[in-house]
Short mmCIF file of C-alpha atoms in Angstrom, two decimals:
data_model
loop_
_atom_site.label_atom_id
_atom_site.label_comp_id
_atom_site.label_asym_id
_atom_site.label_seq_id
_atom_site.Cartn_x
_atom_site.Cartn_y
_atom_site.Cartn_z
CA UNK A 1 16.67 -14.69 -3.85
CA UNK A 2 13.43 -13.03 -4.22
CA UNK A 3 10.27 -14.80 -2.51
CA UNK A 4 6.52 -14.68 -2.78
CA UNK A 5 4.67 -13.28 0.15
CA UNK A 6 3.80 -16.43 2.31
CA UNK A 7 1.04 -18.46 1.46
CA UNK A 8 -2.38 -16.70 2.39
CA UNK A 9 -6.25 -17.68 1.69
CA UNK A 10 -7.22 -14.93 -0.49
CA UNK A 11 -10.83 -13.33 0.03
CA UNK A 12 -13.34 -14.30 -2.58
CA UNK A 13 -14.72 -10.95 -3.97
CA UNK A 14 -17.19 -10.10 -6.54
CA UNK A 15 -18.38 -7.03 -8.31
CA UNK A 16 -22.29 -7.00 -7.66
CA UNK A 17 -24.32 -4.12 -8.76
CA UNK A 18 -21.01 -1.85 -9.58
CA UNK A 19 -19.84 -2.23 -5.78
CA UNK A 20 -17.23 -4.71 -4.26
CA UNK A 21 -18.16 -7.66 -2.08
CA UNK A 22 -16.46 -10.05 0.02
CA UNK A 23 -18.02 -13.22 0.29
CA UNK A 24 -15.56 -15.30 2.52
CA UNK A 25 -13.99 -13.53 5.46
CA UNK A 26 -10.54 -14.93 4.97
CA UNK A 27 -6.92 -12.57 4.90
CA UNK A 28 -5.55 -11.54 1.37
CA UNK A 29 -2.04 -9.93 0.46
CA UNK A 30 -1.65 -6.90 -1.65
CA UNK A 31 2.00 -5.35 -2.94
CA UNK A 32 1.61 -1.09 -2.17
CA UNK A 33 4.35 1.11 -3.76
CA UNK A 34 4.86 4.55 -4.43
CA UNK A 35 7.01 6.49 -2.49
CA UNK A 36 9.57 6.17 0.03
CA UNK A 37 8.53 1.90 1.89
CA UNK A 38 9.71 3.62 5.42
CA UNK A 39 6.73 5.95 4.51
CA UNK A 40 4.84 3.52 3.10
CA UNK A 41 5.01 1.04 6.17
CA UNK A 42 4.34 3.71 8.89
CA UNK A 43 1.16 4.47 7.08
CA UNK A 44 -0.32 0.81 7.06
CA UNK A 45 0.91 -0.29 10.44
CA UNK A 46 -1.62 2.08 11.52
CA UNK A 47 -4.26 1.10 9.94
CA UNK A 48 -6.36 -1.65 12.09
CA UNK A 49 -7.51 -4.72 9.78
CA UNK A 50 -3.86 -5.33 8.76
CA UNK A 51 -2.04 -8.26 10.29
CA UNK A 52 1.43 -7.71 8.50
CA UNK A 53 3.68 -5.27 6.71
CA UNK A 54 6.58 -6.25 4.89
CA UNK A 55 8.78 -3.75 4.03
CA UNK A 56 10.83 -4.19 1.18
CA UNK A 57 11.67 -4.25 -2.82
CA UNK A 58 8.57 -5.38 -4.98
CA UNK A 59 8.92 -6.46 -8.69
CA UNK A 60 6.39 -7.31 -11.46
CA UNK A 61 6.34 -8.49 -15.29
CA UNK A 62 8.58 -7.33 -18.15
CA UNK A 63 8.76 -4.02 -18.41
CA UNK A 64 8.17 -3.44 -14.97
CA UNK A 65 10.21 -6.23 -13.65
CA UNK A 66 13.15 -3.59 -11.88
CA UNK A 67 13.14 -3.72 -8.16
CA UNK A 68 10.94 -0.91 -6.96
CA UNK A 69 10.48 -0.34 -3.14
CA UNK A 70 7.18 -1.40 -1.51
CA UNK A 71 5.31 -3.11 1.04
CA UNK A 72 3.02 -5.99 1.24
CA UNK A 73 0.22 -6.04 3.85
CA UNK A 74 -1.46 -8.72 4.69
CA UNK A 75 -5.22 -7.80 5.39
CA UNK A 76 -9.03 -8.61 6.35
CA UNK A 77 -10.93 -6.98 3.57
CA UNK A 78 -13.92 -6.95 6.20
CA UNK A 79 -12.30 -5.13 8.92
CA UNK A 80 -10.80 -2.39 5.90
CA UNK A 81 -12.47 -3.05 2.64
CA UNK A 82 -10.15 -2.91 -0.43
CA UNK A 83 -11.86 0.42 -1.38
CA UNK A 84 -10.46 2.36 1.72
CA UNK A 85 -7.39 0.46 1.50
CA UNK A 86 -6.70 1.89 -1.94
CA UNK A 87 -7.71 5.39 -1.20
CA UNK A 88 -5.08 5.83 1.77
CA UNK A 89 -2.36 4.40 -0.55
CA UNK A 90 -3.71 6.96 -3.15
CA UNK A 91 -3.69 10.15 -0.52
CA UNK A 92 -0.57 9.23 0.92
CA UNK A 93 2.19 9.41 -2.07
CA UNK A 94 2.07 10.83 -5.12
CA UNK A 95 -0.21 8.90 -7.13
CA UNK A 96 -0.23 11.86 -10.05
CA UNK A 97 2.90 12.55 -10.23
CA UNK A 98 5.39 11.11 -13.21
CA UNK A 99 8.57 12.49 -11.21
CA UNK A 100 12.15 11.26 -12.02
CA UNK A 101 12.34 8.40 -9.51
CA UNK A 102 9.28 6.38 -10.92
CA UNK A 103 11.00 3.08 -11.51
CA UNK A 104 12.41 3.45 -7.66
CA UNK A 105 9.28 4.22 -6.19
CA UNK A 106 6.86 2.77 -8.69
CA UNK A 107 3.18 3.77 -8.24
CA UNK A 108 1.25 0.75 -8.08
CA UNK A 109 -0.92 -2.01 -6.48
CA UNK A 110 0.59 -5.43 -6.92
CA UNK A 111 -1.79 -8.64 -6.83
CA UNK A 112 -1.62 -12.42 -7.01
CA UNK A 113 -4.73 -12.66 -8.52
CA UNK A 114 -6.30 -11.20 -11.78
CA UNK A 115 -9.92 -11.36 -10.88
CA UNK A 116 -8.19 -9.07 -7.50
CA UNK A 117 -6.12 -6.43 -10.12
CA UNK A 118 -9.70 -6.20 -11.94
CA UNK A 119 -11.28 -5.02 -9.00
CA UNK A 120 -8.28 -2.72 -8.32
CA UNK A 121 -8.81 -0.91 -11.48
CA UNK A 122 -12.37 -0.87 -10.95
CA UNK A 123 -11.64 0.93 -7.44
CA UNK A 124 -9.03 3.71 -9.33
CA UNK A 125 -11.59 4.45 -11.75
CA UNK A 126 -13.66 5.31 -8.98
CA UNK A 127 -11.38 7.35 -6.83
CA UNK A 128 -9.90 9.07 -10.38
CA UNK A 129 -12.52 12.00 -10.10
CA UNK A 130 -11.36 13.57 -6.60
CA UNK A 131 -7.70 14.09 -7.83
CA UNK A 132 -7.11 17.12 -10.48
CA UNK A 133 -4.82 15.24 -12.37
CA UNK A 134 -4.73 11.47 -13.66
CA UNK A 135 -3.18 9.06 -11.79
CA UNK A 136 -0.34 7.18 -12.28
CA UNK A 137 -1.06 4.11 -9.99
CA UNK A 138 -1.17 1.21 -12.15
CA UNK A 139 -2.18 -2.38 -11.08
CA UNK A 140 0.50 -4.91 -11.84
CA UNK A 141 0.93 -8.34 -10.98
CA UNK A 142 3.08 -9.50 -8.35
CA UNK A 143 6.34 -10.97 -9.40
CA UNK A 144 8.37 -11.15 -6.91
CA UNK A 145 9.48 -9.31 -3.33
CA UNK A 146 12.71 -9.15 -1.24
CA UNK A 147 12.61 -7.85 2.43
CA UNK A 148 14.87 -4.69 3.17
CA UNK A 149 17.71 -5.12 5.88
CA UNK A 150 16.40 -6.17 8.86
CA UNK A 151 17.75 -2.48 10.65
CA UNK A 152 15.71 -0.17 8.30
CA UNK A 153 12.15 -2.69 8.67
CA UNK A 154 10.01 -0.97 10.99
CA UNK A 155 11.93 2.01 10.56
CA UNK A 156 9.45 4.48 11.96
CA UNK A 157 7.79 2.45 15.05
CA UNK A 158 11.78 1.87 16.15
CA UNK A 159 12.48 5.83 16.35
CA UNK A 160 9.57 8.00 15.60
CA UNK A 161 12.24 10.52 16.27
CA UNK A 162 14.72 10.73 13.49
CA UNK A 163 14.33 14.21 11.29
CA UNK A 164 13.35 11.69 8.36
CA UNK A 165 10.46 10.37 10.13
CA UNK A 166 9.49 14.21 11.92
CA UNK A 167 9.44 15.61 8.27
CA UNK A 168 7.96 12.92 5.90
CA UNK A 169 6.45 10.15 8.06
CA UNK A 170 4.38 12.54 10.82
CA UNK A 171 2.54 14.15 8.18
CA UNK A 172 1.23 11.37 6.58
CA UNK A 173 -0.06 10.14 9.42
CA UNK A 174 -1.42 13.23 11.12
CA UNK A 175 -3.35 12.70 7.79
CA UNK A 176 -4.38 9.80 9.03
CA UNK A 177 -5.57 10.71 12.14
CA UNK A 178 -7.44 13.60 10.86
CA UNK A 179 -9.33 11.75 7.85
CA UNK A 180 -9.43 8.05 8.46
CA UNK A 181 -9.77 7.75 12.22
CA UNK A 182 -12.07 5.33 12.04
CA UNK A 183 -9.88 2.78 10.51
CA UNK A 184 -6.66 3.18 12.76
CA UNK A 185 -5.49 1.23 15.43
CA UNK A 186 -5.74 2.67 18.45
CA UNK A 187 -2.26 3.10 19.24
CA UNK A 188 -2.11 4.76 16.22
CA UNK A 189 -4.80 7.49 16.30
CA UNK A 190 -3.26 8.96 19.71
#
């Protein structure tokens, strides 16, 4: 039976000026899909101001309301603002692409809270003019979420080893280390 992520104060944000605040310091969940959620979870389990990553299947509203795979993270938007949140989850599947497998790895930020998804799409407009094409993230709200089989969660921290995680997972996060090394954990940007 599919759950909602576990209860969590959400930040209180605000658009002042054009530019996102926070104006409680308090954790907030966000659903990230896109591509592969082994990939996906490697990527934010790096990434310091994240408490949690659940790996799983993520659904929203009719028409989207298929199972799609995906992670929610729970997060401190003042240890990694929403803004550079976004942007990693942007650069690290692809966000432009309208390939066959769409409604398995839907491109898309899911959130609890509308005021939240507005902000969201505030933060893709933004980022839209550093990619050549358009993207196809869309902000959806969250529906519901179901956690993968407990021996594929953590998939990548349990064997960085496996050819899947050498071809597709190292990348990414070489990525990582390279261009947002000042948000990793420090584990992480070894």
């Amino acid at each position: 039976m599919p759950t909602a992520p576990a209860d969590a104060v959400n930040a209180r944000t605000k658009l002042t000026n054009g530019r996102i605040q926070v104006t409680a310091q308090a954790q907030v969940k966000i659903g990230l899909g896109g591509g592969c959620h082994w990939c996906t979870e490697a990527v934010f389990q790096a990434l310091g101001g994240i408490s949690t990553v659940e790996q799983g299947f993520i659904r929203s509203e009719p028409p989207e309301d298929s199972w799609s795979e995906a992670v929610i993270v729970t997060l401190d938007p003042v240890a990694l603002p929403l803004e550079v949140l976004v942007e990693i989850h942007l650069r690290t599947h692809a966000s432009t692409s309208h390939h066959k497998l769409r409604g398995k790895y839907r491109s898309a930020v899911y959130v609890e809270e509308a005021e939240t998804g507005l902000l969201v799409d505030r933060i893709l407009c933004d980022f839209q003019p550093q990619f050549d094409d358009p993207l196809v993230t869309r902000v959806l709200p969250f529906a519901g979420f179901k956690a993968s089989d407990a021996r594929f969660r953590n998939y990548y921290a349990t064997d960085p080893e496996r050819p899947f995680c050498k071809t597709y997972i190292d990348p990414k996060l070489a990525m990582l280390r390279r261009e947002y090394s000042n948000v990793l954990k420090e584990e992480a940007s070894r």
